Coordinates of C-alpha atoms in Angstrom, one line a residue:
M14 CA -13.0 6.4 -2.3
R15 CA -14.3 3.6 -4.6
V16 CA -11.9 0.8 -5.4
W17 CA -12.1 -2.1 -7.8
T18 CA -13.3 -5.2 -6.0
R19 CA -14.9 -7.4 -8.7
R20 CA -12.7 -10.3 -9.7
R21 CA -12.0 -10.6 -13.5
L22 CA -12.1 -14.3 -14.5
L23 CA -9.3 -15.0 -16.9
T24 CA -9.9 -17.6 -19.6
S25 CA -7.3 -19.7 -21.4
A26 CA -8.5 -18.1 -24.7
A27 CA -7.8 -14.6 -23.4
T28 CA -4.4 -15.7 -22.2
A29 CA -3.5 -17.2 -25.5
A30 CA -4.7 -14.2 -27.5
S31 CA -2.4 -11.9 -25.5
A32 CA 0.8 -14.0 -25.8
A33 CA 2.0 -12.0 -28.8
G34 CA 1.4 -8.7 -27.2
L35 CA 3.2 -9.9 -24.0
A36 CA 6.3 -10.9 -25.9
A37 CA 6.3 -7.6 -27.8
T38 CA 6.1 -5.7 -24.5
T39 CA 8.9 -7.7 -23.0
A40 CA 11.2 -6.8 -25.9
L41 CA 10.8 -3.1 -25.5
P42 CA 13.9 -1.1 -24.7
A43 CA 13.9 1.0 -21.5
R44 CA 13.9 4.2 -23.5
A45 CA 12.7 4.0 -27.1
A46 CA 14.4 5.9 -29.9
A47 CA 13.2 9.5 -30.4
G48 CA 11.8 8.6 -33.8
D49 CA 9.2 6.3 -32.1
A50 CA 7.6 9.3 -30.2
P51 CA 3.8 9.6 -30.7
S52 CA 2.7 12.4 -33.0
E53 CA 1.3 15.5 -31.3
T54 CA -1.7 15.2 -33.5
T55 CA -2.5 11.6 -32.5
D56 CA -5.1 11.3 -29.8
I57 CA -3.6 9.8 -26.7
A58 CA -6.4 7.3 -26.5
D59 CA -5.4 5.9 -29.9
T60 CA -1.8 5.9 -28.9
L61 CA -2.6 3.9 -25.8
R62 CA -4.6 1.4 -27.8
A63 CA -1.5 0.8 -30.0
L64 CA 0.7 -0.2 -27.1
P65 CA 1.4 -4.0 -27.2
G66 CA -0.4 -5.9 -24.5
L67 CA -2.4 -2.9 -23.3
R68 CA -6.2 -2.7 -23.3
L69 CA -8.0 0.6 -22.9
I70 CA -10.9 -0.4 -20.7
E71 CA -12.5 3.0 -20.2
E72 CA -12.0 6.7 -20.4
R73 CA -13.7 8.2 -17.4
Q74 CA -15.2 11.7 -17.6
D75 CA -14.1 12.8 -14.1
A76 CA -10.6 14.3 -14.4
E77 CA -9.8 17.8 -13.4
P78 CA -9.2 20.4 -16.1
G79 CA -6.0 19.7 -18.1
Y80 CA -6.1 15.9 -17.5
R81 CA -7.8 12.8 -19.0
H82 CA -8.5 9.8 -16.9
F83 CA -8.1 6.3 -18.4
V84 CA -8.6 2.8 -16.9
L85 CA -6.3 0.3 -18.5
G86 CA -5.4 -3.4 -18.5
L87 CA -1.9 -4.6 -19.1
R88 CA -1.2 -8.3 -19.8
Q89 CA 1.5 -9.4 -17.4
P90 CA 3.3 -12.8 -16.8
V91 CA 2.2 -14.7 -13.7
D92 CA 5.8 -15.6 -13.3
H93 CA 8.4 -13.3 -14.8
T94 CA 10.9 -16.2 -14.8
D95 CA 8.7 -18.7 -16.5
P96 CA 6.6 -17.8 -19.6
A97 CA 4.8 -21.1 -19.4
A98 CA 3.0 -20.0 -16.2
G99 CA 0.6 -17.9 -18.2
T100 CA -0.5 -14.3 -17.9
F101 CA -3.0 -12.1 -16.1
E102 CA -4.4 -8.6 -16.7
Q103 CA -3.1 -6.0 -14.4
R104 CA -5.3 -2.9 -13.7
L105 CA -3.7 0.5 -14.3
T106 CA -5.1 4.0 -14.3
L107 CA -3.6 6.9 -16.1
L108 CA -4.1 10.7 -15.5
H109 CA -2.7 12.1 -18.7
T110 CA -1.8 15.7 -19.2
A111 CA 1.0 15.8 -21.8
T112 CA 3.7 13.4 -23.1
D113 CA 6.4 15.9 -22.5
R114 CA 5.6 16.3 -18.8
P115 CA 7.2 14.2 -16.0
T116 CA 5.4 11.0 -15.0
V117 CA 4.6 9.9 -11.5
L118 CA 4.4 6.1 -11.0
L119 CA 2.0 5.5 -8.2
S120 CA 2.0 2.2 -6.2
T121 CA -1.0 1.6 -3.9
G122 CA 0.2 -1.7 -2.6
Y123 CA -3.4 -2.8 -2.8
H124 CA -6.4 -2.3 -5.1
A125 CA -6.4 0.5 -7.7
V126 CA -8.4 3.6 -6.7
L127 CA -10.6 5.0 -9.4
T128 CA -11.0 8.4 -7.8
P129 CA -8.8 10.7 -10.1
R130 CA -6.8 12.2 -7.3
R131 CA -3.3 13.4 -8.1
T132 CA -0.5 12.6 -5.6
E133 CA 1.5 15.3 -4.1
P134 CA 4.5 14.7 -6.4
A135 CA 2.2 14.8 -9.4
V136 CA 0.8 18.2 -8.3
L137 CA 4.2 19.7 -7.5
L138 CA 5.6 18.6 -10.9
G139 CA 2.5 19.1 -13.1
A140 CA 3.0 15.5 -14.0
N141 CA 1.1 12.6 -15.6
Q142 CA 0.2 9.9 -13.1
L143 CA 0.2 6.2 -13.8
Q144 CA -1.2 4.0 -11.0
V145 CA -0.4 0.3 -10.8
E146 CA -2.7 -2.0 -8.9
H147 CA -0.7 -4.6 -7.0
R148 CA -0.8 -8.2 -8.3
Y149 CA -3.4 -10.4 -6.7
F150 CA -5.5 -7.4 -5.5
G151 CA -8.7 -6.2 -7.0
E152 CA -8.9 -7.0 -10.7
S153 CA -5.2 -7.9 -11.0
R154 CA -5.6 -11.6 -10.0
P155 CA -4.0 -14.5 -11.8
A156 CA -6.3 -17.4 -12.3
E157 CA -4.2 -19.8 -10.2
T158 CA -5.3 -20.8 -6.8
G159 CA -3.1 -19.8 -3.9
Y160 CA -0.5 -17.1 -3.9
A161 CA 2.7 -18.8 -5.1
H162 CA 3.7 -15.9 -7.3
L163 CA 2.9 -13.1 -4.9
T164 CA 6.4 -11.9 -4.0
I165 CA 8.1 -8.6 -3.8
R166 CA 10.3 -9.5 -6.8
Q167 CA 7.4 -10.5 -9.0
A168 CA 5.6 -7.3 -8.2
A169 CA 8.8 -5.3 -8.8
D170 CA 9.1 -7.0 -12.2
D171 CA 5.4 -6.0 -12.9
H172 CA 6.3 -2.3 -12.3
H173 CA 9.5 -2.7 -14.4
R174 CA 7.4 -3.8 -17.4
V175 CA 5.0 -1.0 -16.9
V176 CA 7.8 1.6 -17.0
R177 CA 9.4 0.0 -20.0
L178 CA 6.2 0.1 -21.9
F179 CA 5.0 3.6 -21.0
R180 CA 8.4 5.2 -21.5
R181 CA 7.5 4.9 -25.2
L182 CA 5.0 7.7 -24.6
Y183 CA 6.4 9.6 -21.7
R184 CA 10.0 10.6 -22.3
G185 CA 10.5 13.0 -19.4
A186 CA 11.6 12.2 -15.9
W187 CA 9.8 9.5 -13.9
I188 CA 9.2 9.7 -10.2
S189 CA 7.8 6.8 -8.2
T190 CA 5.7 7.3 -5.0
G191 CA 3.4 5.5 -2.6
S192 CA 2.2 5.7 0.9
S193 CA 2.4 3.0 3.6
K194 CA 2.4 -0.3 1.8
G195 CA 2.5 1.6 -1.5
G196 CA 5.7 3.3 -0.3
M197 CA 7.2 -0.1 0.5
V198 CA 6.3 -1.3 -2.9
S199 CA 8.0 1.7 -4.5
V200 CA 11.2 0.9 -2.6
Y201 CA 11.1 -2.8 -3.5
H202 CA 10.8 -1.8 -7.2
R203 CA 13.9 0.4 -6.9
R204 CA 15.8 -2.4 -5.2
F205 CA 15.4 -4.7 -8.2
H206 CA 15.2 -2.1 -10.9
P207 CA 17.1 0.9 -9.5
H208 CA 17.3 2.8 -12.8
D209 CA 13.6 2.6 -13.9
V210 CA 12.8 5.9 -12.3
D211 CA 14.7 9.1 -11.5
G212 CA 13.7 9.3 -7.9
T213 CA 11.3 8.0 -5.3
V214 CA 9.1 9.6 -2.6
A215 CA 7.9 7.1 0.0
Y216 CA 5.5 8.2 2.6
S217 CA 5.0 6.5 6.0
A218 CA 6.7 3.3 4.7
P219 CA 7.5 0.7 7.4
N220 CA 10.8 -1.3 7.3
N221 CA 10.4 -4.5 9.3
V222 CA 13.9 -5.8 8.9
D223 CA 13.6 -8.7 11.4
D224 CA 10.1 -10.0 12.0
R225 CA 11.3 -11.8 15.1
E226 CA 12.4 -8.6 16.8
N227 CA 9.5 -6.1 17.5
S228 CA 10.8 -4.1 20.4
A229 CA 10.8 -0.9 18.4
Y230 CA 7.1 -1.1 17.8
L231 CA 6.4 -1.9 21.5
R232 CA 8.6 1.0 22.6
S233 CA 6.8 3.3 20.2
L234 CA 3.3 2.3 21.5
E235 CA 4.6 2.9 25.1
S236 CA 5.8 6.4 24.3
V237 CA 3.4 7.9 21.7
G238 CA 1.1 10.6 23.0
T239 CA 0.8 11.3 26.7
A240 CA 0.9 8.7 29.4
A241 CA -2.6 9.6 30.4
D242 CA -3.9 9.1 26.8
R243 CA -2.0 5.8 26.4
E244 CA -3.6 4.5 29.6
A245 CA -7.0 5.7 28.5
V246 CA -6.8 3.6 25.3
K247 CA -5.6 0.5 27.3
A248 CA -8.4 1.0 29.8
A249 CA -10.9 1.2 26.9
Q250 CA -9.5 -2.1 25.6
R251 CA -10.1 -3.8 28.9
Q252 CA -13.7 -2.4 29.1
M253 CA -14.4 -3.9 25.7
L254 CA -13.2 -7.3 26.7
L255 CA -15.0 -7.2 29.9
K256 CA -18.2 -6.5 27.9
R257 CA -17.3 -9.1 25.4
S258 CA -20.6 -11.0 25.4
E259 CA -22.7 -7.9 24.6
M260 CA -20.3 -6.6 22.0
V261 CA -19.8 -9.9 20.2
A262 CA -23.6 -10.4 20.1
R263 CA -24.0 -7.0 18.5
Y264 CA -21.1 -7.9 16.1
E265 CA -22.8 -11.2 15.1
A266 CA -26.1 -9.3 14.6
W267 CA -24.4 -6.9 12.3
A268 CA -22.9 -9.8 10.3
A269 CA -26.2 -11.6 10.0
A270 CA -28.0 -8.5 8.8
N271 CA -25.3 -8.1 6.1
N272 CA -25.2 -11.8 5.2
D273 CA -21.5 -11.9 6.3
T274 CA -19.6 -14.6 8.1
F275 CA -16.3 -15.2 10.0
R276 CA -15.0 -18.4 8.3
I277 CA -11.6 -17.0 7.6
I278 CA -10.7 -15.9 11.1
G279 CA -12.9 -18.5 12.7
S280 CA -15.6 -16.8 14.8
A281 CA -17.0 -13.4 15.6
D282 CA -15.5 -13.8 19.1
Q283 CA -12.0 -14.2 17.7
A284 CA -12.5 -11.4 15.2
F285 CA -13.7 -9.1 17.9
E286 CA -10.6 -10.0 20.1
I287 CA -8.3 -9.3 17.2
A288 CA -10.0 -5.9 16.6
V289 CA -9.5 -5.0 20.3
L290 CA -5.8 -5.9 20.1
R291 CA -5.2 -3.9 16.9
V292 CA -7.1 -0.8 18.0
L293 CA -4.2 0.3 20.1
F294 CA -2.0 0.4 17.1
M295 CA -4.6 1.7 14.6
F296 CA -5.7 4.5 16.9
W297 CA -2.2 5.9 17.4
Q298 CA -1.4 5.4 13.7
R299 CA -4.2 7.8 12.6
A300 CA -5.1 9.9 15.7
D301 CA -4.2 13.5 16.2
A302 CA -4.5 15.6 19.4
S303 CA -8.2 16.2 18.9
D304 CA -9.0 12.5 18.9
T305 CA -7.6 11.8 22.3
A306 CA -10.5 13.7 24.0
A307 CA -13.0 11.2 22.5
I308 CA -11.3 8.0 23.9
P309 CA -14.1 6.2 25.8
G310 CA -13.8 6.7 29.6
P311 CA -14.7 4.5 32.5
Q312 CA -18.4 5.3 32.2
A313 CA -18.7 4.6 28.5
T314 CA -21.7 2.5 27.4
T315 CA -21.4 -0.6 25.4
D316 CA -22.8 1.3 22.4
E317 CA -20.1 4.0 22.8
L318 CA -17.3 1.4 23.1
Y319 CA -18.6 -0.5 20.1
T320 CA -18.8 2.6 17.9
W321 CA -15.3 3.8 18.9
L322 CA -13.8 0.4 18.2
D323 CA -15.6 0.2 14.8
N324 CA -14.4 3.7 14.0
W325 CA -10.7 3.0 14.7
A326 CA -10.3 -0.8 14.1
G327 CA -12.9 -1.2 11.3
L328 CA -14.9 -4.2 12.5
S329 CA -16.1 -5.0 9.0
L330 CA -12.5 -5.8 8.0
Y331 CA -12.5 -9.0 10.0
A332 CA -15.7 -10.5 8.5
D333 CA -15.3 -12.5 5.3
T334 CA -16.6 -10.1 2.7
A335 CA -13.8 -7.6 3.5
A336 CA -11.3 -10.1 4.9
R337 CA -11.3 -12.0 1.6
R338 CA -10.1 -9.0 -0.3
Y339 CA -7.1 -8.6 2.0
V340 CA -6.0 -12.2 2.2
P341 CA -3.1 -11.2 -0.3
Y342 CA -2.0 -8.5 2.1
W343 CA -1.8 -10.8 5.1
Y344 CA -0.2 -13.5 2.9
Q345 CA 2.6 -11.0 2.1
I346 CA 2.9 -10.1 5.8
G347 CA 3.2 -13.7 6.7
T348 CA 5.7 -14.7 4.0
Q349 CA 8.0 -11.7 3.4
L350 CA 7.0 -8.3 4.8
G351 CA 6.7 -9.1 8.5
Y352 CA 4.5 -7.3 11.0
G353 CA 4.8 -5.3 14.2
D354 CA 3.5 -6.2 17.6
V355 CA 1.3 -4.6 20.2
P356 CA 1.4 -4.6 24.0
T357 CA -0.9 -7.3 25.5
G358 CA 0.2 -7.5 29.1
H359 CA -2.6 -5.4 30.3
L360 CA -5.1 -7.7 28.7
K361 CA -3.6 -11.1 29.4
D362 CA -6.3 -12.2 31.8
L363 CA -9.0 -11.4 29.3
L364 CA -7.7 -13.0 26.1
R365 CA -9.2 -16.3 24.8
H366 CA -7.6 -17.0 21.5
S367 CA -4.0 -17.9 20.5
G368 CA -2.1 -16.2 17.7
G369 CA -3.1 -12.6 18.5
I370 CA -2.7 -10.4 15.5
E371 CA -0.5 -12.8 13.6
A372 CA -0.9 -13.0 9.8
R373 CA -1.8 -16.7 9.9
N374 CA -5.2 -15.8 11.5
F375 CA -6.2 -13.8 8.3
V376 CA -5.2 -16.4 5.7
P377 CA -7.3 -19.6 5.0
R378 CA -5.5 -22.6 6.5
D379 CA -5.4 -24.4 3.2
I380 CA -3.0 -21.7 1.8
P381 CA 0.6 -22.6 2.9
M382 CA 2.8 -19.8 4.3
V383 CA 6.5 -20.0 4.8
F384 CA 8.3 -16.9 5.9
D385 CA 11.3 -15.7 3.9
R386 CA 13.7 -14.3 6.5
D387 CA 16.1 -12.9 3.8
A388 CA 13.7 -10.7 1.9
M389 CA 13.5 -7.7 4.1
P390 CA 17.2 -7.7 5.3
D391 CA 18.1 -7.6 1.6
I392 CA 16.0 -4.6 0.9
D393 CA 17.3 -2.8 4.0
R394 CA 21.0 -3.4 3.0
W395 CA 20.3 -2.1 -0.5
V396 CA 18.7 1.1 0.9
R397 CA 21.5 1.7 3.3
R398 CA 24.3 1.1 0.9
H399 CA 23.0 1.9 -2.6
G400 CA 19.6 3.5 -2.5
S401 CA 20.0 6.8 -4.3
R402 CA 17.4 9.6 -4.9
L403 CA 15.2 8.2 -2.2
L404 CA 13.1 10.5 -0.1
F405 CA 11.3 9.1 3.0
V406 CA 8.6 11.3 4.7
N407 CA 7.5 10.1 8.1
G408 CA 5.5 11.3 11.1
S409 CA 7.3 11.3 14.4
Q410 CA 4.2 10.0 16.2
D411 CA 3.4 7.2 13.7
P412 CA 4.0 3.7 15.3
S413 CA 4.0 2.2 11.8
V414 CA 7.5 3.6 11.2
A415 CA 9.0 2.6 14.5
E416 CA 11.3 0.6 12.2
Y417 CA 12.1 2.9 9.3
F418 CA 14.4 3.0 6.3
H419 CA 17.9 4.5 6.6
P420 CA 18.9 5.6 3.1
G421 CA 22.6 5.9 2.6
G422 CA 23.0 6.4 -1.1
R423 CA 23.5 9.5 -3.1
D424 CA 21.0 12.3 -2.8
S425 CA 18.7 10.4 -0.4
R426 CA 17.3 11.5 2.9
I427 CA 14.6 10.9 5.6
L428 CA 12.5 13.8 6.8
W429 CA 10.2 13.8 9.8
V430 CA 7.0 15.7 10.4
P431 CA 7.0 16.6 14.1
G432 CA 3.9 15.2 15.8
G433 CA 2.8 13.7 12.5
N434 CA 0.8 10.5 12.1
H435 CA 0.5 8.0 9.2
S436 CA -1.1 10.5 6.9
V437 CA 1.8 13.0 6.5
D438 CA 2.7 14.9 3.3
I439 CA 5.7 17.0 2.2
A440 CA 3.4 20.0 2.9
N441 CA 3.4 19.1 6.6
L442 CA 7.2 19.3 7.0
S443 CA 8.9 22.3 8.5
P444 CA 9.5 25.1 6.0
A445 CA 13.1 24.2 5.6
D446 CA 12.5 20.5 5.2
R447 CA 9.6 21.2 2.8
A448 CA 11.8 23.4 0.7
S449 CA 14.5 20.7 0.6
A450 CA 12.1 18.0 -0.4
E451 CA 10.4 20.0 -3.1
A452 CA 13.9 21.1 -4.4
A453 CA 14.9 17.4 -4.6
L454 CA 11.7 16.5 -6.6
H455 CA 12.2 19.3 -9.1
R456 CA 15.9 18.4 -9.4
W457 CA 15.2 14.8 -10.1
A458 CA 12.6 15.8 -12.6
G459 CA 15.0 18.1 -14.4
Q460 CA 13.0 21.1 -13.6
E461 CA 14.1 24.5 -12.3
V462 CA 13.5 24.8 -8.6
P463 CA 10.7 27.4 -8.1
D464 CA 11.7 30.5 -6.2
P465 CA 9.7 30.4 -2.9
S466 CA 9.7 34.2 -2.8
S467 CA 8.1 34.6 -6.2

């Protein structure tokens, strides 16, 4: 998939010009009066252009039949509590089918994806789909240096303003969704604005309540798969570190050929070591039964080990070109979201660098990071006590959800895909659970539940 990676430079003139539109958007009611509904004869592109603070950047000619694909920019406050902090333009994409259909609010948690792919809820409901790029990612970057306003509350307020604006067009039910970090963002949005949408489907969403306590992640990685396969991955990690000099030399040669560097992490050697540590988690996060047969064995060559590590841990992610794009992610990990841990005892005699896989290694040292220990417990309490119409879909073999959400509110549940990894869907559930999940979606959307026998 292609994602937006080019940074849009915001000028003071553009910020000033949007101030009126920003104020008008803020003043919109959650649900506009029926008389404000767009005319059926008005082209949706013209309707979008008329929304305050919204810019129609492009209509792409790549949508499937029955849909139109728009790339949009919405003027958002940098700080929702302080108008003087200025604004930035947040990237959105819209797959439009009809204003009287339900609308799915998609959170990526990262950059916007321009591939016009409908999510599972959008397909099941025949819905419009509105994707929100996360603040500070891709094109949605405030002009300020640092990440002072990159918090889960500010992002939730971004989503709140998106919903308030687009409810002027889409009067039907709204369902929010996202996978992994996108699922987390959907839950955080509901915590601070619980009535913005009519239900939420969060796929493979971690819930790291206490960043100081990671035993659940360690237990998961010591029990996933078979004992033989777990030991095979660990043995491959040791082989990589024993052949460190050859592998790092190849890594450095790759970086030089691509004009890349390792200034953020510090060196190719440290980036390599981090990749080796993370591959244990990343392999089991995505692997299925067929992948275990390809774990490098004792006779694996340096080339085979390097290729396998690159395939599962993504060596390019730790060099500056890619690492720079994900600094906001690691900043969030190190200030609010928290992170898991991986077993390292079997590698202790081969490690050279301190910090392991900690978020601080991925964020330039001139950017301060202070961890907020109250943020995730607050989310967890709300989900347990008040989170209604929340559906969590997880894979039983996914170490990412070793710590998972426990919804306790009305019409909420967690469903597990037996043997599933980080890429599970409702379609992968058992027949009974799949029917239950789909029925909940249709119920939240105010639709008649389809008869599975028809």
